[in-house]
Coordinates of C-alpha atoms and ligand atoms in Angstrom, one line a residue:
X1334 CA 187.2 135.1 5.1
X1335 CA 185.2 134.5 8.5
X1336 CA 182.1 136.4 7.0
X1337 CA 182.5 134.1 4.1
X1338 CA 182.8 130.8 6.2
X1339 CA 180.0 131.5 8.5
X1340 CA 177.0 130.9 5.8
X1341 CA 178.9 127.7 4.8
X1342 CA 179.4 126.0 8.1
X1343 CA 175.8 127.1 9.3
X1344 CA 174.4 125.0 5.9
X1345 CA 176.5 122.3 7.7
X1346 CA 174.3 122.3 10.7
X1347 CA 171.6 122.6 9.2
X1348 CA 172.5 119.6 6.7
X1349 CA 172.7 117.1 10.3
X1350 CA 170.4 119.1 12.7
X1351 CA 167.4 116.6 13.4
X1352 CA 164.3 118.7 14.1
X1353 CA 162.6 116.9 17.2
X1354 CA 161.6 116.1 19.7
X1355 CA 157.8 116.7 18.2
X1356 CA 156.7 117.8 21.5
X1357 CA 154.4 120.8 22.7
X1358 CA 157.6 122.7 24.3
X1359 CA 159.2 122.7 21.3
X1360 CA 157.5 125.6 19.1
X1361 CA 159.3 127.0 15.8
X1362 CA 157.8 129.9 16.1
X1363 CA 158.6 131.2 19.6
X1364 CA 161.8 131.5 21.7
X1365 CA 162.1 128.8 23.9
X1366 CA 162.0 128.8 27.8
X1367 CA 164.2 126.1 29.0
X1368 CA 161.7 123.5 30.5
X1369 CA 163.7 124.2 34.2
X1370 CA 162.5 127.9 33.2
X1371 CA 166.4 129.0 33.9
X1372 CA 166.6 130.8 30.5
X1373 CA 164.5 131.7 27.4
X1374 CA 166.2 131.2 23.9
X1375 CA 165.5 131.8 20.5
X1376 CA 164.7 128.9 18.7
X1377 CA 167.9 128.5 16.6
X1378 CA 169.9 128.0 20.2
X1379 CA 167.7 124.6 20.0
X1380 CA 169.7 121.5 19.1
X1381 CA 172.0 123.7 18.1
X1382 CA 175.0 121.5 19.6
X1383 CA 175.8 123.9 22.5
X1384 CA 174.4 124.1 25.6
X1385 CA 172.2 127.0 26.9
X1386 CA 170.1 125.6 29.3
X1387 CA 171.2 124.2 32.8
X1388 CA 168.2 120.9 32.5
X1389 CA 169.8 120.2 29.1
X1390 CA 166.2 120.7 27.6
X1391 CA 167.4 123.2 24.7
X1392 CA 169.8 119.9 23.3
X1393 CA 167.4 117.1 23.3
X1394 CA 168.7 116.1 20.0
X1395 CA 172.3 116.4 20.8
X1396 CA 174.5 115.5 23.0
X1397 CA 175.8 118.9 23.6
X1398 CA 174.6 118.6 27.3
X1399 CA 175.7 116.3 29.5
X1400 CA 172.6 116.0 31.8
X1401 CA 170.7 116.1 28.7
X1402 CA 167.8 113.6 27.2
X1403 CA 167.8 113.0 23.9
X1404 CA 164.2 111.9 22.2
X1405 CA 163.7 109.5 20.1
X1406 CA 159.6 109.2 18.5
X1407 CA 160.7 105.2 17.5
X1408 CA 157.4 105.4 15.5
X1409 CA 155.7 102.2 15.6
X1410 CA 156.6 101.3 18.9
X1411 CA 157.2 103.4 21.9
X1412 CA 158.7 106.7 22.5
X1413 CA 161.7 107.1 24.5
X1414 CA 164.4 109.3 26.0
X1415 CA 168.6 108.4 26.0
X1416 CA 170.9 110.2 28.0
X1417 CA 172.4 112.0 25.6
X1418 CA 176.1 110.9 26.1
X1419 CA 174.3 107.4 24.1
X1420 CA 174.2 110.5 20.9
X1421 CA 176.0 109.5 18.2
X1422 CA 177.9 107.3 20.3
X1423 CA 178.1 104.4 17.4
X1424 CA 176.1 102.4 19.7
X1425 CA 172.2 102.4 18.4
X1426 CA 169.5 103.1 20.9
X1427 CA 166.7 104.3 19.6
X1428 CA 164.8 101.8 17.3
X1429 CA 164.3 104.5 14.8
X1430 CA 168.0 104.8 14.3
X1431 CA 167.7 108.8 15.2
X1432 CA 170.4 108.6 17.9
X1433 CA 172.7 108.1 15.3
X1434 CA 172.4 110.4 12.7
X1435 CA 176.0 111.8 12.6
X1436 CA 178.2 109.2 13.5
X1437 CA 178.3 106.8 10.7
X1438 CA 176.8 104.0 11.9
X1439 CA 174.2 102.6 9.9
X1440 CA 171.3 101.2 12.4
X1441 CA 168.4 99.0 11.5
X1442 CA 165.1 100.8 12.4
X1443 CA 163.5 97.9 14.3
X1444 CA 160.4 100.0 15.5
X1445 CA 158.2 98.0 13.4
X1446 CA 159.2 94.9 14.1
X1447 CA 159.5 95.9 18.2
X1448 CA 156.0 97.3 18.3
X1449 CA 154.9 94.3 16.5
X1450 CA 156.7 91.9 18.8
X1451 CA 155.3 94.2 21.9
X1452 CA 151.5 94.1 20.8
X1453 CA 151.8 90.3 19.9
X1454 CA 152.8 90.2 24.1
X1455 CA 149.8 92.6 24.9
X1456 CA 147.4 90.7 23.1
X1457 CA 148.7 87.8 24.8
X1458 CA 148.5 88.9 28.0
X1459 CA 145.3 90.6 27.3
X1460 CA 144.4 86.8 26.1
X1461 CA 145.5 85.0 29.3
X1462 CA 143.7 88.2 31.8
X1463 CA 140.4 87.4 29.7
X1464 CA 140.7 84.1 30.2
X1465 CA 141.2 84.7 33.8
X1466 CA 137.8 86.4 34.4
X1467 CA 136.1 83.8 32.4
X1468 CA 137.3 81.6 34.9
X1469 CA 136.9 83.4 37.6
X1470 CA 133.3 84.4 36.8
X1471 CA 132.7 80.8 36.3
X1472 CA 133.7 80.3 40.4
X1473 CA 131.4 82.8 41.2
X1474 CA 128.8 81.5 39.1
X1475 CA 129.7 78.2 40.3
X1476 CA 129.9 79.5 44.1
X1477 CA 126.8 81.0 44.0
X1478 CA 124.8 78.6 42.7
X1479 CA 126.3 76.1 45.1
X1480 CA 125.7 78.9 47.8
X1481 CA 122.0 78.6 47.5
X1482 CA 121.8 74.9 46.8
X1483 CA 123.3 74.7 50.4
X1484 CA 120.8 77.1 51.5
X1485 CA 118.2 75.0 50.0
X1486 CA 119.7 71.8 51.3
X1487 CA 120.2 73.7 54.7
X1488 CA 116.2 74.5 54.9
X1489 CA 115.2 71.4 53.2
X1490 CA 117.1 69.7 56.6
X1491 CA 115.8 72.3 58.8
X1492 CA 112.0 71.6 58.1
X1493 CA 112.8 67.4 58.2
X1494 CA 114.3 68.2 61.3
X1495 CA 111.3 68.9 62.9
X1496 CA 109.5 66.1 61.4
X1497 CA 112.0 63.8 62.8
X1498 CA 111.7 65.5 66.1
X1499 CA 108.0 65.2 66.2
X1500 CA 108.6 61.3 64.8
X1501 CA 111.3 61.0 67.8
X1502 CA 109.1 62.3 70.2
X1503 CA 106.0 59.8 69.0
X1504 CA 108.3 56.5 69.4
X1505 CA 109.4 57.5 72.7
X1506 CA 105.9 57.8 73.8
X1507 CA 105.4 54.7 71.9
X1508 CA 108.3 53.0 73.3
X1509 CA 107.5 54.1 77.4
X1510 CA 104.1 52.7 76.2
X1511 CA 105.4 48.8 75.3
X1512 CA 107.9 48.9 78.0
X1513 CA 105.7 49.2 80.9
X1514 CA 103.9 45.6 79.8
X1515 CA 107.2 44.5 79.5
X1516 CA 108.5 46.2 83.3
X1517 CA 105.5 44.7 84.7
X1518 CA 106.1 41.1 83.1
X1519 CA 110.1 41.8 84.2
X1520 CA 108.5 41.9 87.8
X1521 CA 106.2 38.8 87.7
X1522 CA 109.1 36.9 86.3
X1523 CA 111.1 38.2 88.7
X1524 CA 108.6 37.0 91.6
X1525 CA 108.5 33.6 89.8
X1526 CA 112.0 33.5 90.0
X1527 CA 112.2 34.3 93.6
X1528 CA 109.9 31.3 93.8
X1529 CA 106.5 33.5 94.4
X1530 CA 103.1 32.6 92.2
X1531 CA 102.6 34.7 88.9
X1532 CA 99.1 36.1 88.8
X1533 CA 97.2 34.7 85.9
X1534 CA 97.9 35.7 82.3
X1535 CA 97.5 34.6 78.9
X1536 CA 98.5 31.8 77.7
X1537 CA 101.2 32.3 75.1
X1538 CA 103.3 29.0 74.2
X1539 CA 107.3 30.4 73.4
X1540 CA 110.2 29.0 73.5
X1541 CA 112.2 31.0 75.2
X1542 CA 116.2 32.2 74.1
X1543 CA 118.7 34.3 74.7
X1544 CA 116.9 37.3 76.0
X1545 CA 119.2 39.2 78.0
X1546 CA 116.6 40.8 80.5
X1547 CA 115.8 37.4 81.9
X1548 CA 117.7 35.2 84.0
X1549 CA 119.6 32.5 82.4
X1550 CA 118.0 29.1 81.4
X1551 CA 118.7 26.5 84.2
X1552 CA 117.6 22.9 84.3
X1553 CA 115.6 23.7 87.7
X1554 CA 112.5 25.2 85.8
X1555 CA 109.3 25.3 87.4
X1556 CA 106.1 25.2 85.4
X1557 CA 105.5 28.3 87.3
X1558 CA 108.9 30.1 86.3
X1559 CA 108.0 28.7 82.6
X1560 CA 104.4 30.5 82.9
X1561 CA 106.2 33.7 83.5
X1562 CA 108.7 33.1 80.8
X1563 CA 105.9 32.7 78.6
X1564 CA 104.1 35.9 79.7
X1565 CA 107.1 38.1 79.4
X1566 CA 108.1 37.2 75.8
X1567 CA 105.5 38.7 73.5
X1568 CA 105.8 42.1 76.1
X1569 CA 109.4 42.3 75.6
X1570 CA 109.6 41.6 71.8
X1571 CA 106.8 45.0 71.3
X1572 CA 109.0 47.3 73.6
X1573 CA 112.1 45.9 72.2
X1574 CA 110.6 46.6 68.5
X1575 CA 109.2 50.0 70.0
X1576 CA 113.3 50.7 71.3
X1577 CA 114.4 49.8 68.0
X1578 CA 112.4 52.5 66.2
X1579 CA 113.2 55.0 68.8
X1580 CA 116.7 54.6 68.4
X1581 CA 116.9 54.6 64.7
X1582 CA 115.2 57.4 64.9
X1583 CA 117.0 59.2 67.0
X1584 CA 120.2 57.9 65.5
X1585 CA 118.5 59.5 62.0
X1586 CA 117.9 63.3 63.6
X1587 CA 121.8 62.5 65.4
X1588 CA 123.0 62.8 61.7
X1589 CA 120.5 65.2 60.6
X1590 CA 121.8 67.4 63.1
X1591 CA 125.4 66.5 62.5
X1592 CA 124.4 67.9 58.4
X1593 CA 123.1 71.1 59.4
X1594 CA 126.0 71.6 61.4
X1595 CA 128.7 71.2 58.9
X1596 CA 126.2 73.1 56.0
X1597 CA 126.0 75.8 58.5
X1598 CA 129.5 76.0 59.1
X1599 CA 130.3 75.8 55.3
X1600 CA 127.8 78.4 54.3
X1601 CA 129.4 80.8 56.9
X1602 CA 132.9 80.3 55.5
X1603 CA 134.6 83.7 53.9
X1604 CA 134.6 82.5 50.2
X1605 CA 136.2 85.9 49.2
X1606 CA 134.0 88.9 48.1
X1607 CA 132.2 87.1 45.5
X1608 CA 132.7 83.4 46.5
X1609 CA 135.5 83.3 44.0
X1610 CA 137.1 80.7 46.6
X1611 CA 134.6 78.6 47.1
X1612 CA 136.0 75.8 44.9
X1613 CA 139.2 75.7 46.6
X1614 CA 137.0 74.1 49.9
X1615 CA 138.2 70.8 50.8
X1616 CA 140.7 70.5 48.5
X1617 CA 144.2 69.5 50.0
X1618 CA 147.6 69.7 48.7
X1619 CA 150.9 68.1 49.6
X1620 CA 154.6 69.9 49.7
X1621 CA 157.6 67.2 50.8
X1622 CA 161.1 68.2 51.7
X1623 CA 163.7 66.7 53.6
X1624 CA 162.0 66.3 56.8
X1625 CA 158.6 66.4 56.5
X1626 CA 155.4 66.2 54.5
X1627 CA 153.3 69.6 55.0
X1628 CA 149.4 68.8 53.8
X1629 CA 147.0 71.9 53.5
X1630 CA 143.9 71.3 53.4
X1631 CA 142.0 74.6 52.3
X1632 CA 139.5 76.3 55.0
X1633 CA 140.1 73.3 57.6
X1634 CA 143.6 72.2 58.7
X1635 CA 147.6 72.3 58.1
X1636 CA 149.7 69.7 59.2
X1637 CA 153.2 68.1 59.2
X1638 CA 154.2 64.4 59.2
X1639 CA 158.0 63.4 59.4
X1640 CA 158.9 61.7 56.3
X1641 CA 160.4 58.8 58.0
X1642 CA 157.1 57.8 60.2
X1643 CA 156.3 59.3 63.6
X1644 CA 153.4 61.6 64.6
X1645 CA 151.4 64.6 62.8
X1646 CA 151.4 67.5 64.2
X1647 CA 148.7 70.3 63.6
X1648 CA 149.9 73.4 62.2
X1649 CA 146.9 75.2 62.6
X1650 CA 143.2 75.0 61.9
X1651 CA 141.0 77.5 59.4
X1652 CA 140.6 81.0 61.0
X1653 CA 140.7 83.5 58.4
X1654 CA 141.6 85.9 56.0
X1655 CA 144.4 87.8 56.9
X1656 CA 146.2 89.9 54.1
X1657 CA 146.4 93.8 53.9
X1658 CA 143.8 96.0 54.2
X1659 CA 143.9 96.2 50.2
X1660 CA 144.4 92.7 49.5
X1661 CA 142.7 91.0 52.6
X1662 CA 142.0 87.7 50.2
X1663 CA 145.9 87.2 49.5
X1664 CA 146.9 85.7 52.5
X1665 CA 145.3 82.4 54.9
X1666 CA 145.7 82.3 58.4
X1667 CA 145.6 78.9 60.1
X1668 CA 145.6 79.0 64.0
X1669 CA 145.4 77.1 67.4
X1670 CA 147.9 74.5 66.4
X1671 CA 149.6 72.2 68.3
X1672 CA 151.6 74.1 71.1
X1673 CA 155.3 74.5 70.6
X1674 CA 157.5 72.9 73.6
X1675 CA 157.4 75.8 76.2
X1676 CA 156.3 78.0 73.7
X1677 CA 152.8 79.6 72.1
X1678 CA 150.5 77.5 69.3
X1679 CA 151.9 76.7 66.0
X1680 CA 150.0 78.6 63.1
X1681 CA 150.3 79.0 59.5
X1682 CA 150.2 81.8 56.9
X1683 CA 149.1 80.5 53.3
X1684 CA 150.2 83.3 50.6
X1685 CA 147.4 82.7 47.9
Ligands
CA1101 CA1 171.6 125.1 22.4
CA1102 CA1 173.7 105.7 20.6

């Protein structure tokens, strides 16, 4: 009766046994070393519903083992492994439907639709990174081209510099020139003044106003003082021209040199490896809460104002780039703050 039975129940097995997983290890043809290497089978001991090897490895398409993995191939979407308790369990886990192929639960497959749904996100993703380096190579692009406008800018100042150096230099002479006329007509007046006789000098005919080198206008005027008054005008008005130029001048090369500063101090800036952060320079951004308003203002300053009016307070000022060692450009430091009470400088660390 056994002898008779055996034939029949082993066409039972054979009617649910799931051939898989489709995997290397798994060869027909040989017996099969259990993947921990703790025993070698023949093949038929494989998903045979009864475990043989300790790593579960002979039942991954049972749940004979309780450490084991079953495999599902979920064609059309991603392979996967279940513990194997989750076999035939009634529940489905695999979007093939394979972990359930004794228990009488009918499952979907959703493979198709899950791999469809999964690329859709890749693609989207994939999308959005593209666009990212688009954008990002249009900062570089942008930095770079900025970088050597500056550069240009920077030399174009540089060599006007010295122009306006050589120009300053000219109107000082130019200015020492008229002023000594004017020093010398300063000194007559001031001898007429003090009631003394001006030597003789041309004749100019001015009225004279408001000049604030000379005494003030009284109504005790001699004809002598007048003479001197007369004399001193035209000398004062070319060295107060000359001082004029000279100053404009120098005011010019003042802000000339203030220019080459801050280009200087721009085009030394860590922009990131590429410049990719140059377009962030100058820009400023406000965070309120309860207390305060924070303002950042990239590659310059931090600060905090109270909400309610009172003073700012500096939270640090640009100093540099201070992630990891792998990601150096993820993280701002800004330093040399205003001091705490008692206590060492406020500073501020940006994550970017
Ligand atoms: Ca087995
Ligand atoms: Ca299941």
């Amino acid at each position: 009766m056994l002898l008779l039975l055996l034939p029949l129940l082993g066409a039972l097995v054979s009617a649910v046994e799931v051939k898989r997983p489709h995997h290397h290890f798994y060869e027909e043809s040989k017996p099969f070393t259990c993947l921990d290497g703790s025993a070698t089978i023949s093949f038929d001991q494989v998903n045979d519903d009864y475990c043989d090897c300790k790593d579960g490895s002979d039942e991954p398409g049972t749940s004979a083992c309780p450490n084991g993995r079953f495999h599902c191939t979920n064609a059309g979407y991603r392979p996967q492994y279940v513990p194997s308790s989750r076999v035939n369990d009634g529940i489905c886990d695999c979007c093939d439907t394979t972990d359930e192929y004794n228990s009488g639960v009918v499952c979907e497959n959703t493979c198709k639709e899950m791999g469809r749904k999964e690329r859709e996100t890749l693609q989207q993703m994939a999308e959005v990174a593209r666009e990212g380096f688009r954008l990002k190579q249009a900062l570089i692009d942008e930095a770079s081209k900025g970088r050597e406008e500056k550069q240009g800018k920077l030399a174009e100042l540089q060599e006007g510099k010295k122009s306006l150096e050589e120009q300053v230099e000219t109107l000082k002479t130019h200015k020492e020139a008229a002023e000594k006329p004017e020093k010398e007509a300063v000194e007559i007046h001031q001898k007429a003044w003090d009631g003394e006789c001006p030597p003789a000098g041309p004749s100019h005919v001015a009225i004279p106003s408001g000049n604030p080198l000379l005494p003030p206008p009284t109504h005790t005027h001699t004809p002598i003082f007048n003479l001197a008054r007369i004399i001193f005008l035209p000398s004062f008005s070319v060295a107060q021209n000359a001082r004029d130029q000279f100053e404009e001048a120098e005011k010019s090369l003042k802000e000339m040199e203030e220019s080459i500063r801050s280009l200087e101090k721009e085009i030394s800036f860590d922009f990131g490896p590429l410049g990719e952060f140059a377009y962030l320079y100058g820009q400023c951004y406000e965070l309120t809460n309860n207390e305060y308003i924070y303002r950042l203002c990239l590659f310059n300053r931090v600060s905090q104002k109270p909400k309610h009016g009172g003073s700012e307070t500096n939270l640090g000022t640009w100093g540099s780039w201070a992630g990891p060692e792998d990601q150096k450009f993820s993280v701002m430091k800004y330093e040399h703050g205003t001091g705490c009470w008692q206590g060492p400088n406020r500073s501020t660390t940006v994550s970017v």
